[in-house]
Amino acid sequence: MLNFDTSTLGTFLKEKRRDYQPEMISYDYGTVESCADGIVRVAGLGRAEYGELLQFENDVYGIALDLGLNSVGAALLTRNESVRPGSPVQGTGRVADIGVGRELLGRIVDPIGRPLDGQPLHTRESRAVESPAPAIMDRAPVDTPMETGILAVDSMIPIGRGQRELIIGDRQTGKTSIALSAMVNQKDTGVICVYCAIGQKAASVANLVTTLSESGTLEHCVVVASTAADSAAMQYLAPYAACAVAEYFMHQGKDVLVVYDDLSKHAAAYRTMSLLLRRPSGREAYPGDVFYLHSRLLERAAHLSPELGGGSMTALPIIETMAGDISAYIPTNVISITDGQIFLESELFHSGVRPAVNVGLSVSRVGRAAQHPAMKAVSGSLRLEVAQYRDMAVFAQFGADVDAATKKLLDRGVRMTELLKQPKERILKLSDQTALLLSLRCDGLEKIPVAKMQSFVTELLPWLHEVHGEFMDSIDRSKKLPDDVSQSLRQAIDEFAARWEA
Ligand code: ATP
Ligand code: MG
């Protein structure tokens, strides 16, 4: 039985009462004037701030997006019947935030931090979804590669940690697959991945999560998902929330890779909200501040200076184009914000060149400085050669008579294209990529029939690992390619290629 001394309880309560200081908390109240399509007009709320969370009845939240003289326009985060004209609204005095921390690793959450995988989630810290980008002096140059494991990307359009590289292309051209390979490739690198799904089918997100978990990468990943069924406001918030999660890890000194899939749907969600808020519309009916929508998001990617912990956030935004038109409004905006783009072409994709990277229109403006020496040594003129070949191949299609030199270039180009093809589940290490590119310098390659190139590529790498394992390991370890290793590998590849001659 509990022994209870009532006299101490009395003094305790007396002391509490004596010390009690009433505190004034004033709330900003308003009433709903109208509500339709997830957009609410609220009368009152004279002190509301831009982006402030507003609380409606039954725990429904909205964000204030339009501050008028007499009323406030807000977008509801969840659809709810209980918000009606006349119902009260309260300003919360805080902007939207999301729970952050290591607890999020391996989890799937929505843009306001509620778990979507059916397990309870308790985070100890939270972070505002919007925050200013690191200043110029807080940044360090990009100097470490973010390897994607895709030969065509790592050799010709290399990405550095802290860079923003756009993945752009029509629908179904392998955009998500490139980002997914990049995430799976971070399995043993210590890089934390944040995947943000914006307005996608729930089934696609589920597929992606399955792939991540089957590859054993999900433990280093956070998925922030808003599906097509979510409100426009949720879709609008999603990338900022994902960015806040990534920022938390970046400030802990970690390297983070964040994928926004995709920003076209994000812009469309923002357009929906703006039109319903009756804001003036501009080109393609987007509001005037749609550039700022993406620039303030992507500017938050950075490589922090050593004083700030040296963490980095690499951003891979994805944009879907219509009929390959990269000069439309949103694509040009995002191209101008990012440090380069990987342009995927549906024609290439359907002709079997996968990943369907259009080398001529793809660039990486800072990644080259961050490439490993081994990759630098073998990939020098590859981009130019592939671009030249693709141009030439277009003419050769017409069956024109070509001279010997052009024929040689075309022959080499075909083999180069075969070499760069890569199924999405095959991820290549640095040594594999180096060996494949070295084979381009071997004379034996030209004698292999084009039809046999694919089987040559698939069998070359296991053979090299078996017979010349020590060279391959040394490349992966030192990231360098000394002359003697290069020489021996070339000899070995020539020897292997001789077996494939017609
Ligand atoms: P969406 O526009 O629907 O988002 P997307 O551009 O993201 O499409 P993915 O979903 O990545 O494209 O890929 C489309 C299809 O192409 C998928 O079925 C995928 O399996 C296939 N695919 C992607 N990359 C490759 C590859 N390198 N090799 C073979 N198939 C691939
Ligand atoms: Mg996709």
PDB file of N, CA, C and O in Angstrom, residues 19-54:
ATOM      1  N   ASP A  19       3.788  30.312  -6.136  1.00  0.00           N
ATOM      2  CA  ASP A  19       4.736  30.627  -7.214  1.00  0.00           C
ATOM      3  C   ASP A  19       4.066  30.773  -8.584  1.00  0.00           C
ATOM      4  O   ASP A  19       4.710  31.146  -9.554  1.00  0.00           O
ATOM      5  N   TYR A  20       2.809  30.410  -8.657  1.00  0.00           N
ATOM      6  CA  TYR A  20       2.170  30.387  -9.979  1.00  0.00           C
ATOM      7  C   TYR A  20       2.071  31.776 -10.600  1.00  0.00           C
ATOM      8  O   TYR A  20       1.567  32.711  -9.971  1.00  0.00           O
ATOM      9  N   GLN A  21       2.621  31.903 -11.781  1.00  0.00           N
ATOM     10  CA  GLN A  21       2.546  33.179 -12.501  1.00  0.00           C
ATOM     11  C   GLN A  21       1.640  32.996 -13.703  1.00  0.00           C
ATOM     12  O   GLN A  21       1.974  32.245 -14.616  1.00  0.00           O
ATOM     13  N   PRO A  22       0.488  33.631 -13.694  1.00  0.00           N
ATOM     14  CA  PRO A  22      -0.359  33.464 -14.879  1.00  0.00           C
ATOM     15  C   PRO A  22       0.329  34.041 -16.111  1.00  0.00           C
ATOM     16  O   PRO A  22       0.980  35.085 -16.040  1.00  0.00           O
ATOM     17  N   GLU A  23       0.216  33.314 -17.191  1.00  0.00           N
ATOM     18  CA  GLU A  23       0.905  33.746 -18.411  1.00  0.00           C
ATOM     19  C   GLU A  23      -0.155  34.081 -19.450  1.00  0.00           C
ATOM     20  O   GLU A  23      -1.135  33.362 -19.589  1.00  0.00           O
ATOM     21  N   MET A  24       0.076  35.175 -20.131  1.00  0.00           N
ATOM     22  CA  MET A  24      -0.920  35.581 -21.135  1.00  0.00           C
ATOM     23  C   MET A  24      -0.552  34.955 -22.474  1.00  0.00           C
ATOM     24  O   MET A  24       0.537  35.165 -22.976  1.00  0.00           O
ATOM     25  N   ILE A  25      -1.430  34.149 -23.017  1.00  0.00           N
ATOM     26  CA  ILE A  25      -1.204  33.646 -24.380  1.00  0.00           C
ATOM     27  C   ILE A  25      -2.347  34.193 -25.224  1.00  0.00           C
ATOM     28  O   ILE A  25      -3.515  33.968 -24.910  1.00  0.00           O
ATOM     29  N   SER A  26      -1.985  34.924 -26.253  1.00  0.00           N
ATOM     30  CA  SER A  26      -3.074  35.442 -27.071  1.00  0.00           C
ATOM     31  C   SER A  26      -3.073  34.718 -28.410  1.00  0.00           C
ATOM     32  O   SER A  26      -2.028  34.523 -29.025  1.00  0.00           O
ATOM     33  N   TYR A  27      -4.201  34.250 -28.794  1.00  0.00           N
ATOM     34  CA  TYR A  27      -4.327  33.564 -30.068  1.00  0.00           C
ATOM     35  C   TYR A  27      -5.006  34.486 -31.065  1.00  0.00           C
ATOM     36  O   TYR A  27      -5.811  35.329 -30.701  1.00  0.00           O
ATOM     37  N   ASP A  28      -4.646  34.261 -32.289  1.00  0.00           N
ATOM     38  CA  ASP A  28      -5.226  35.025 -33.371  1.00  0.00           C
ATOM     39  C   ASP A  28      -6.408  34.212 -33.910  1.00  0.00           C
ATOM     40  O   ASP A  28      -6.214  33.068 -34.308  1.00  0.00           O
ATOM     41  N   TYR A  29      -7.602  34.752 -33.847  1.00  0.00           N
ATOM     42  CA  TYR A  29      -8.779  33.993 -34.291  1.00  0.00           C
ATOM     43  C   TYR A  29      -9.394  34.563 -35.557  1.00  0.00           C
ATOM     44  O   TYR A  29      -9.296  35.759 -35.829  1.00  0.00           O
ATOM     45  N   GLY A  30     -10.051  33.732 -36.283  1.00  0.00           N
ATOM     46  CA  GLY A  30     -10.786  34.192 -37.453  1.00  0.00           C
ATOM     47  C   GLY A  30     -11.935  33.238 -37.731  1.00  0.00           C
ATOM     48  O   GLY A  30     -12.090  32.228 -37.040  1.00  0.00           O
ATOM     49  N   THR A  31     -12.733  33.566 -38.735  1.00  0.00           N
ATOM     50  CA  THR A  31     -13.819  32.654 -39.115  1.00  0.00           C
ATOM     51  C   THR A  31     -13.755  32.378 -40.609  1.00  0.00           C
ATOM     52  O   THR A  31     -13.377  33.250 -41.387  1.00  0.00           O
ATOM     53  N   VAL A  32     -14.135  31.159 -40.946  1.00  0.00           N
ATOM     54  CA  VAL A  32     -14.114  30.761 -42.356  1.00  0.00           C
ATOM     55  C   VAL A  32     -15.202  31.522 -43.107  1.00  0.00           C
ATOM     56  O   VAL A  32     -16.353  31.556 -42.682  1.00  0.00           O
ATOM     57  N   GLU A  33     -14.808  32.165 -44.216  1.00  0.00           N
ATOM     58  CA  GLU A  33     -15.797  32.872 -45.035  1.00  0.00           C
ATOM     59  C   GLU A  33     -16.323  31.969 -46.139  1.00  0.00           C
ATOM     60  O   GLU A  33     -17.507  31.900 -46.405  1.00  0.00           O
ATOM     61  N   SER A  34     -15.367  31.309 -46.802  1.00  0.00           N
ATOM     62  CA  SER A  34     -15.789  30.407 -47.866  1.00  0.00           C
ATOM     63  C   SER A  34     -14.793  29.266 -47.940  1.00  0.00           C
ATOM     64  O   SER A  34     -13.640  29.403 -47.521  1.00  0.00           O
ATOM     65  N   CYS A  35     -15.238  28.153 -48.467  1.00  0.00           N
ATOM     66  CA  CYS A  35     -14.354  26.990 -48.557  1.00  0.00           C
ATOM     67  C   CYS A  35     -14.736  26.178 -49.789  1.00  0.00           C
ATOM     68  O   CYS A  35     -15.891  25.777 -49.928  1.00  0.00           O
ATOM     69  N   ALA A  36     -13.799  26.022 -50.703  1.00  0.00           N
ATOM     70  CA  ALA A  36     -14.066  25.200 -51.888  1.00  0.00           C
ATOM     71  C   ALA A  36     -12.753  24.688 -52.441  1.00  0.00           C
ATOM     72  O   ALA A  36     -11.742  25.394 -52.403  1.00  0.00           O
ATOM     73  N   ASP A  37     -12.748  23.474 -52.961  1.00  0.00           N
ATOM     74  CA  ASP A  37     -11.575  22.874 -53.611  1.00  0.00           C
ATOM     75  C   ASP A  37     -10.316  22.931 -52.748  1.00  0.00           C
ATOM     76  O   ASP A  37      -9.219  23.137 -53.262  1.00  0.00           O
ATOM     77  N   GLY A  38     -10.478  22.800 -51.446  1.00  0.00           N
ATOM     78  CA  GLY A  38      -9.305  22.785 -50.580  1.00  0.00           C
ATOM     79  C   GLY A  38      -8.739  24.161 -50.277  1.00  0.00           C
ATOM     80  O   GLY A  38      -7.697  24.281 -49.644  1.00  0.00           O
ATOM     81  N   ILE A  39      -9.395  25.208 -50.762  1.00  0.00           N
ATOM     82  CA  ILE A  39      -8.928  26.576 -50.506  1.00  0.00           C
ATOM     83  C   ILE A  39      -9.948  27.271 -49.596  1.00  0.00           C
ATOM     84  O   ILE A  39     -11.147  27.225 -49.849  1.00  0.00           O
ATOM     85  N   VAL A  40      -9.449  27.898 -48.544  1.00  0.00           N
ATOM     86  CA  VAL A  40     -10.332  28.535 -47.569  1.00  0.00           C
ATOM     87  C   VAL A  40     -10.026  30.024 -47.504  1.00  0.00           C
ATOM     88  O   VAL A  40      -8.863  30.413 -47.528  1.00  0.00           O
ATOM     89  N   ARG A  41     -11.088  30.846 -47.462  1.00  0.00           N
ATOM     90  CA  ARG A  41     -10.892  32.279 -47.184  1.00  0.00           C
ATOM     91  C   ARG A  41     -11.302  32.507 -45.740  1.00  0.00           C
ATOM     92  O   ARG A  41     -12.352  32.055 -45.306  1.00  0.00           O
ATOM     93  N   VAL A  42     -10.445  33.178 -45.000  1.00  0.00           N
ATOM     94  CA  VAL A  42     -10.714  33.370 -43.583  1.00  0.00           C
ATOM     95  C   VAL A  42     -10.794  34.851 -43.276  1.00  0.00           C
ATOM     96  O   VAL A  42      -9.890  35.610 -43.661  1.00  0.00           O
ATOM     97  N   ALA A  43     -11.873  35.289 -42.605  1.00  0.00           N
ATOM     98  CA  ALA A  43     -11.967  36.693 -42.189  1.00  0.00           C
ATOM     99  C   ALA A  43     -11.307  36.809 -40.823  1.00  0.00           C
ATOM    100  O   ALA A  43     -11.355  35.884 -40.017  1.00  0.00           O
ATOM    101  N   GLY A  44     -10.697  37.953 -40.560  1.00  0.00           N
ATOM    102  CA  GLY A  44      -9.984  38.120 -39.299  1.00  0.00           C
ATOM    103  C   GLY A  44      -8.534  37.700 -39.484  1.00  0.00           C
ATOM    104  O   GLY A  44      -7.966  37.903 -40.562  1.00  0.00           O
ATOM    105  N   LEU A  45      -7.943  37.094 -38.457  1.00  0.00           N
ATOM    106  CA  LEU A  45      -6.545  36.642 -38.514  1.00  0.00           C
ATOM    107  C   LEU A  45      -5.615  37.765 -38.974  1.00  0.00           C
ATOM    108  O   LEU A  45      -4.773  37.588 -39.849  1.00  0.00           O
ATOM    109  N   GLY A  46      -5.770  38.944 -38.331  1.00  0.00           N
ATOM    110  CA  GLY A  46      -4.995  40.109 -38.755  1.00  0.00           C
ATOM    111  C   GLY A  46      -3.502  39.946 -38.600  1.00  0.00           C
ATOM    112  O   GLY A  46      -2.728  40.645 -39.242  1.00  0.00           O
ATOM    113  N   ARG A  47      -3.060  38.994 -37.766  1.00  0.00           N
ATOM    114  CA  ARG A  47      -1.620  38.868 -37.532  1.00  0.00           C
ATOM    115  C   ARG A  47      -1.001  37.660 -38.224  1.00  0.00           C
ATOM    116  O   ARG A  47       0.143  37.306 -37.946  1.00  0.00           O
ATOM    117  N   ALA A  48      -1.761  37.008 -39.093  1.00  0.00           N
ATOM    118  CA  ALA A  48      -1.226  35.803 -39.741  1.00  0.00           C
ATOM    119  C   ALA A  48      -0.006  36.133 -40.579  1.00  0.00           C
ATOM    120  O   ALA A  48       0.091  37.207 -41.171  1.00  0.00           O
ATOM    121  N   GLU A  49       0.954  35.202 -40.597  1.00  0.00           N
ATOM    122  CA  GLU A  49       2.159  35.392 -41.411  1.00  0.00           C
ATOM    123  C   GLU A  49       2.080  34.488 -42.638  1.00  0.00           C
ATOM    124  O   GLU A  49       1.352  33.504 -42.642  1.00  0.00           O
ATOM    125  N   TYR A  50       2.903  34.795 -43.629  1.00  0.00           N
ATOM    126  CA  TYR A  50       2.948  33.974 -44.832  1.00  0.00           C
ATOM    127  C   TYR A  50       3.499  32.587 -44.475  1.00  0.00           C
ATOM    128  O   TYR A  50       4.535  32.472 -43.827  1.00  0.00           O
ATOM    129  N   GLY A  51       2.783  31.561 -44.860  1.00  0.00           N
ATOM    130  CA  GLY A  51       3.251  30.197 -44.591  1.00  0.00           C
ATOM    131  C   GLY A  51       2.877  29.685 -43.216  1.00  0.00           C
ATOM    132  O   GLY A  51       3.234  28.562 -42.856  1.00  0.00           O
ATOM    133  N   GLU A  52       2.152  30.502 -42.415  1.00  0.00           N
ATOM    134  CA  GLU A  52       1.798  30.067 -41.056  1.00  0.00           C
ATOM    135  C   GLU A  52       0.787  28.914 -41.108  1.00  0.00           C
ATOM    136  O   GLU A  52      -0.071  28.858 -41.985  1.00  0.00           O
ATOM    137  N   LEU A  53       0.913  28.004 -40.138  1.00  0.00           N
ATOM    138  CA  LEU A  53      -0.052  26.914 -40.037  1.00  0.00           C
ATOM    139  C   LEU A  53      -1.312  27.438 -39.359  1.00  0.00           C
ATOM    140  O   LEU A  53      -1.230  28.074 -38.316  1.00  0.00           O
ATOM    141  N   LEU A  54      -2.450  27.188 -39.934  1.00  0.00           N
ATOM    142  CA  LEU A  54      -3.720  27.593 -39.325  1.00  0.00           C
ATOM    143  C   LEU A  54      -4.442  26.331 -38.869  1.00  0.00           C
ATOM    144  O   LEU A  54      -4.462  25.329 -39.578  1.00  0.00           O
TER     145      LEU A  54
END
